[in-house]
Tab-separated table of C-alpha atoms in Angstrom:
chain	number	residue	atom	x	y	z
A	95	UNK	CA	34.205	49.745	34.955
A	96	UNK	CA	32.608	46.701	36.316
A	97	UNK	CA	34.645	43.204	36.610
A	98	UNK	CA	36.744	41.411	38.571
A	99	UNK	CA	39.636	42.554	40.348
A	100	UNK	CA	42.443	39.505	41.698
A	101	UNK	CA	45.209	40.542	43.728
A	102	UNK	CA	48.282	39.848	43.870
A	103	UNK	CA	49.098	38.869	40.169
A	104	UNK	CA	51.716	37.020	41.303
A	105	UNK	CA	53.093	35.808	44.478
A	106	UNK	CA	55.709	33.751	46.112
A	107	UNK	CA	55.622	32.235	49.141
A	108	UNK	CA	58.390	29.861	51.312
A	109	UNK	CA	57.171	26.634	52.140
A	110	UNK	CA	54.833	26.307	55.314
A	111	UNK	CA	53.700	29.754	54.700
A	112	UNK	CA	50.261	30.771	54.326
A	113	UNK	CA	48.779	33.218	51.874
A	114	UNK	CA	45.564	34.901	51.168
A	115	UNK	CA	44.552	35.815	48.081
A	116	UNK	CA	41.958	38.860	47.055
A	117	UNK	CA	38.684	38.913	44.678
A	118	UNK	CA	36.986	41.673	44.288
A	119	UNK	CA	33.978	42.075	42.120
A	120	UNK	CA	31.482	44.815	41.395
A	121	UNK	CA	29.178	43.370	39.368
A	122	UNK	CA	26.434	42.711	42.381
A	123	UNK	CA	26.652	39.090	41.514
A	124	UNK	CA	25.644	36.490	44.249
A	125	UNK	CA	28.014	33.503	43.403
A	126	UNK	CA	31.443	33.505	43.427
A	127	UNK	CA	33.954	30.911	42.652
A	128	UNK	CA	37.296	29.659	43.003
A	129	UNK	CA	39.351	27.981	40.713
A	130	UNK	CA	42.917	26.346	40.172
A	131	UNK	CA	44.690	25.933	36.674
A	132	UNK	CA	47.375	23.923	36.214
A	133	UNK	CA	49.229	22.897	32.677
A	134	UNK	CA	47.294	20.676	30.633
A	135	UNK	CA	44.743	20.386	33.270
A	136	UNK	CA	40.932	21.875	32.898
A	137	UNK	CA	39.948	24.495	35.947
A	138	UNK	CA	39.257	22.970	38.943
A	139	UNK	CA	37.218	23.916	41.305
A	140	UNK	CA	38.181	24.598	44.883
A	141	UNK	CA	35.491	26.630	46.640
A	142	UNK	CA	32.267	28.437	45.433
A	143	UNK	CA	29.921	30.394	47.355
A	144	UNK	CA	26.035	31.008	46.177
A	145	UNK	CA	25.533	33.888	48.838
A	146	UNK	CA	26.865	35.977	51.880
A	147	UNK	CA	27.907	33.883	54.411
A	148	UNK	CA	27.752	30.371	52.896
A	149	UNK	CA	29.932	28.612	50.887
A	150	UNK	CA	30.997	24.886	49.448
A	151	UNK	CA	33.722	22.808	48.682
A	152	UNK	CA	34.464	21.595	45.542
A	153	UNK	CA	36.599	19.181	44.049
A	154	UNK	CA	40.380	20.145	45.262
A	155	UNK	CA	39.293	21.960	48.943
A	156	UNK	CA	42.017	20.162	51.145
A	157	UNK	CA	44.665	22.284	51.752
A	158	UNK	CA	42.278	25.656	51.099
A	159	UNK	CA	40.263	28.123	52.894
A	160	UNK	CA	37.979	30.824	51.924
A	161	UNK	CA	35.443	33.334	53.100
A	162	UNK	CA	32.221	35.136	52.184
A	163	UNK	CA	31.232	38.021	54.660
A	164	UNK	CA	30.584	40.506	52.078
A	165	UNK	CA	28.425	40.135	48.415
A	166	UNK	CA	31.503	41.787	46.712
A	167	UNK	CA	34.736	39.501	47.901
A	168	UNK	CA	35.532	36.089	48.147
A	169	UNK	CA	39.465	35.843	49.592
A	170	UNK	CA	41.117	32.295	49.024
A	171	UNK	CA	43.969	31.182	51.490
A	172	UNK	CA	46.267	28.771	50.626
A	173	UNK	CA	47.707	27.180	53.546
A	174	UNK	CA	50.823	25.440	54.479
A	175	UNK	CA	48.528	22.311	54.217
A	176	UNK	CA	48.534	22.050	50.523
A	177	UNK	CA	50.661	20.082	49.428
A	178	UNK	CA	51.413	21.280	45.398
A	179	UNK	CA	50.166	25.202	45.538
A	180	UNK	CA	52.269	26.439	43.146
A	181	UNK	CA	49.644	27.041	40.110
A	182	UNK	CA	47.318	29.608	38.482
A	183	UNK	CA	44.343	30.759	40.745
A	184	UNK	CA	41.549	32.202	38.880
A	185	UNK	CA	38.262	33.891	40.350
A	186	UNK	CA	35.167	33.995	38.715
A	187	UNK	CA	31.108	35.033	39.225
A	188	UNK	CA	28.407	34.189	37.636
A	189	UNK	CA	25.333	36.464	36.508
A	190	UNK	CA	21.932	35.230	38.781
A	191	UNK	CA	19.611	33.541	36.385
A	192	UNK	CA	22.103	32.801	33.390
A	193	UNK	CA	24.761	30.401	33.702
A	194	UNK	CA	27.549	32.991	32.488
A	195	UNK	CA	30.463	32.769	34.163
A	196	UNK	CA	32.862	35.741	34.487
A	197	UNK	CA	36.670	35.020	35.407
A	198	UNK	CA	39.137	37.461	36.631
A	199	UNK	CA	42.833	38.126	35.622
A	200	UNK	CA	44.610	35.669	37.815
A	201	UNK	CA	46.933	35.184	40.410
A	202	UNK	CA	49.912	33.233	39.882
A	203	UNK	CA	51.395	31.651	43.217
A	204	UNK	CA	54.680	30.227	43.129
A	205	UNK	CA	56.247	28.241	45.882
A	206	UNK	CA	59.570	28.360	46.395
B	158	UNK	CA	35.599	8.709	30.365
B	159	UNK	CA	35.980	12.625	30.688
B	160	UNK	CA	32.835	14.321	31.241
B	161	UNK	CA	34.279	17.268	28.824
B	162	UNK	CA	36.122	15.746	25.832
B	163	UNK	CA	38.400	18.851	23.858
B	164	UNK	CA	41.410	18.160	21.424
B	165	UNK	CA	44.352	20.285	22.940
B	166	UNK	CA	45.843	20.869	19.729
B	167	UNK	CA	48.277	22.527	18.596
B	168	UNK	CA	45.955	23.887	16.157
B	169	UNK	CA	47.764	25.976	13.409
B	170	UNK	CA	46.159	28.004	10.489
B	171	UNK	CA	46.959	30.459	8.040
B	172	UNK	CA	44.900	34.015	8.358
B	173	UNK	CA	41.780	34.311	6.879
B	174	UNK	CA	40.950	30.734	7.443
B	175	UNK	CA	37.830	29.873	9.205
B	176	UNK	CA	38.672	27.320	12.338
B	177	UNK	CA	36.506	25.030	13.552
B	178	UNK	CA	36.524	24.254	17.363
B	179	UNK	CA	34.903	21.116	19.415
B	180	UNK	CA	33.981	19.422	22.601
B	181	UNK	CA	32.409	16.647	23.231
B	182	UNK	CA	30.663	15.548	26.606
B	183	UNK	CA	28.298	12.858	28.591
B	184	UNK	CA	25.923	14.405	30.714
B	185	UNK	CA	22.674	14.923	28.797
B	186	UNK	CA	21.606	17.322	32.061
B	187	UNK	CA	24.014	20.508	30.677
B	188	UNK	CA	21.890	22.951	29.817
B	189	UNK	CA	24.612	25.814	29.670
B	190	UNK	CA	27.418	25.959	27.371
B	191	UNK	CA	30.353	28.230	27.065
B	192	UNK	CA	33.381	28.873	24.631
B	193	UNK	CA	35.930	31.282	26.340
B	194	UNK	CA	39.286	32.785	24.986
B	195	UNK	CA	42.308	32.513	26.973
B	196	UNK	CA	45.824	34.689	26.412
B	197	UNK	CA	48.523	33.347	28.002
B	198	UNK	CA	49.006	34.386	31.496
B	199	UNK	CA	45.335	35.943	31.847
B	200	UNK	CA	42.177	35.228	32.745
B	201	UNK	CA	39.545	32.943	30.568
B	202	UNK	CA	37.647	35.918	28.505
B	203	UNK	CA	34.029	34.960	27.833
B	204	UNK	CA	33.402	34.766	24.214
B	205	UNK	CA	29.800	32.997	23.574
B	206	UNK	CA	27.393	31.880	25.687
B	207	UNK	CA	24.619	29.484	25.041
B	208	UNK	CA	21.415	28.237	26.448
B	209	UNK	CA	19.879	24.786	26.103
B	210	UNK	CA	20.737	24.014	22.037
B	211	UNK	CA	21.130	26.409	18.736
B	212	UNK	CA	23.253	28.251	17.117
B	213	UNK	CA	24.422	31.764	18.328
B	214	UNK	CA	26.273	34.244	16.193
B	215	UNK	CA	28.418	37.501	17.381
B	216	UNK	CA	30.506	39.230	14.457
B	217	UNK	CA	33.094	36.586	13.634
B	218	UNK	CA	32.318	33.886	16.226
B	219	UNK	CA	29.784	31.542	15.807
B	220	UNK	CA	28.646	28.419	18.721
B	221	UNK	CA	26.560	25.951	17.972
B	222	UNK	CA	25.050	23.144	20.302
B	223	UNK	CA	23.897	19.657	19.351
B	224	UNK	CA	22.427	17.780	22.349
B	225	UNK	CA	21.291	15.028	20.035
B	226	UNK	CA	25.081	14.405	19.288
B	227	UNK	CA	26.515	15.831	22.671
B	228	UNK	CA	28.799	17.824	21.065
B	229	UNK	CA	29.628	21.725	20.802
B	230	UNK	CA	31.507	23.706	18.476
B	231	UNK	CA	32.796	27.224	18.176
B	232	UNK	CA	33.889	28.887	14.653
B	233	UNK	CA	35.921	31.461	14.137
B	234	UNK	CA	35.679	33.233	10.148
B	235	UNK	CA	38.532	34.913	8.608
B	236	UNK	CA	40.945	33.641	11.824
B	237	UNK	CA	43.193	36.753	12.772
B	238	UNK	CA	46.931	36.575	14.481
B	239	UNK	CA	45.401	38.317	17.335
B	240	UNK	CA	42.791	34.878	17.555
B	241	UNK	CA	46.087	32.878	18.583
B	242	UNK	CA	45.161	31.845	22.298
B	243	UNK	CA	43.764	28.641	24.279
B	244	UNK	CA	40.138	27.846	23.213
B	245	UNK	CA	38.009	26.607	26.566
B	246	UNK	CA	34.797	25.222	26.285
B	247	UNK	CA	32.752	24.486	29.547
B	248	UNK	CA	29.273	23.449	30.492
B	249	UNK	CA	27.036	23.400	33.570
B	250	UNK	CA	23.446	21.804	34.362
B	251	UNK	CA	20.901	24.177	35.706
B	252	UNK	CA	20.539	24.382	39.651
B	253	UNK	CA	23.688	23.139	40.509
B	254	UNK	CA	25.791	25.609	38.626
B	255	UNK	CA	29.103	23.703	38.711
B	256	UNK	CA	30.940	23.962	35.785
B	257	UNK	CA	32.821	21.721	33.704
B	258	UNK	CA	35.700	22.816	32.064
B	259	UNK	CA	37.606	21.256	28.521
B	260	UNK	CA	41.269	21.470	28.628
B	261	UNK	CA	41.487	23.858	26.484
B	262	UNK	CA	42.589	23.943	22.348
B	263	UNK	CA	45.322	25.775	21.324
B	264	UNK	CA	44.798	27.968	18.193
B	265	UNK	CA	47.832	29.691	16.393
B	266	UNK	CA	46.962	31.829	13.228
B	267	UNK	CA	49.729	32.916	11.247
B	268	UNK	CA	50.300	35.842	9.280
């Protein structure tokens, strides 16, 4: 089946630790996004990437890294740099030519 | 002022009703518009998508855009228990493709 694949679902992680996490997708879409939900907050928008080997920051970057060397995965890393990371990361792509946007399940990061 | 304007709720409703849904927002340049569903602990599942302004129906859900009014609405007929999640509407201009989220609605439908 097509979709979006986010790995782990949850994670925790010690303080000045950093952690990657995985998005998969195989539905051969060019842009891929990154996103952070917190409690009574909208999404938020940390990276995005419109093709292989380019990518943006968006609102929240400080504190984040990410990657784009192949169509199909787009792996965030929080790093010991951010200073709140415990939150809901969601992943998302968008079809080329529409404006829908597809989200995965979510990784939940807790710092302890 | 917010560019995306959604009530969070608590909204609560007996089965069978039919619930109405909003957001509000500034920027006249959105040209796509989005109502997703959200369970708790999952990802946002896309429900209805729309393009530029009209109404779009799929089985019980119906969206409707008014650029006129700058303001978006999603209906839901004969509401079920299994409809109980967070409502999120969001919106993006064409080219730029960044998307602007609501914070969400909260919809409980009781038996």
């Amino acid at each position: 089946d097509g979709g979006i694949t986010q790995s782990p679902k949850y994670l925790f992680r010690k303080e000045g630790q950093n952690v990657t996490l995985s998005c998969e997708q195989n539905l051969n879409h060019d842009a891929m996004y990154w996103y952070r939900q917190d409690p009574g907050q909208g999404l938020r928008l940390i990276y995005y990437s419109q093709i292989v080997n380019d990518f943006q920051k968006g609102d929240i970057a400080e504190g984040y890294s990410v990657s784009r060397e192949k169509k199909e995965s787009f792996p965030l890393t929080v790093t010991s740099a951010q200073k709140n990371p415990t939150a809901f990361y969601l992943c998302a792509s968008r079809v080329a030519g529409t404006g829908e946007l597809f989200f995965g399940e979510g990784s939940r990061l807790t710092v302890l | 002022q917010k560019e995306v304007e959604q009530d969070p709720g608590p909204l609560s409703v007996p089965e069978g009703a039919i619930v109405s849904l909003n957001c509000t927002y500034s920027n006249s340049a959105f040209q796509y518009f989005m109502w997703y569903r959200q369970y708790s602990r999952k990802g946002p599942e896309l429900l209805m998508y729309t393009y530029s302004s009209g109404n779009k129906e799929d089985g019980r859900f119906t969206a409707q855009v008014d650029k006129s009014s700058k303001y978006i609405s999603l209906f839901i007929r004969d509401s079920q228990p299994s409809d109980s999640a967070t409502y999120l509407c969001a919106m993006a201009t064409s080219g730029t493709y960044k998307y602007i989220f609501g914070t969400g609605t909260r919809l409980k439908v009781l038996a």
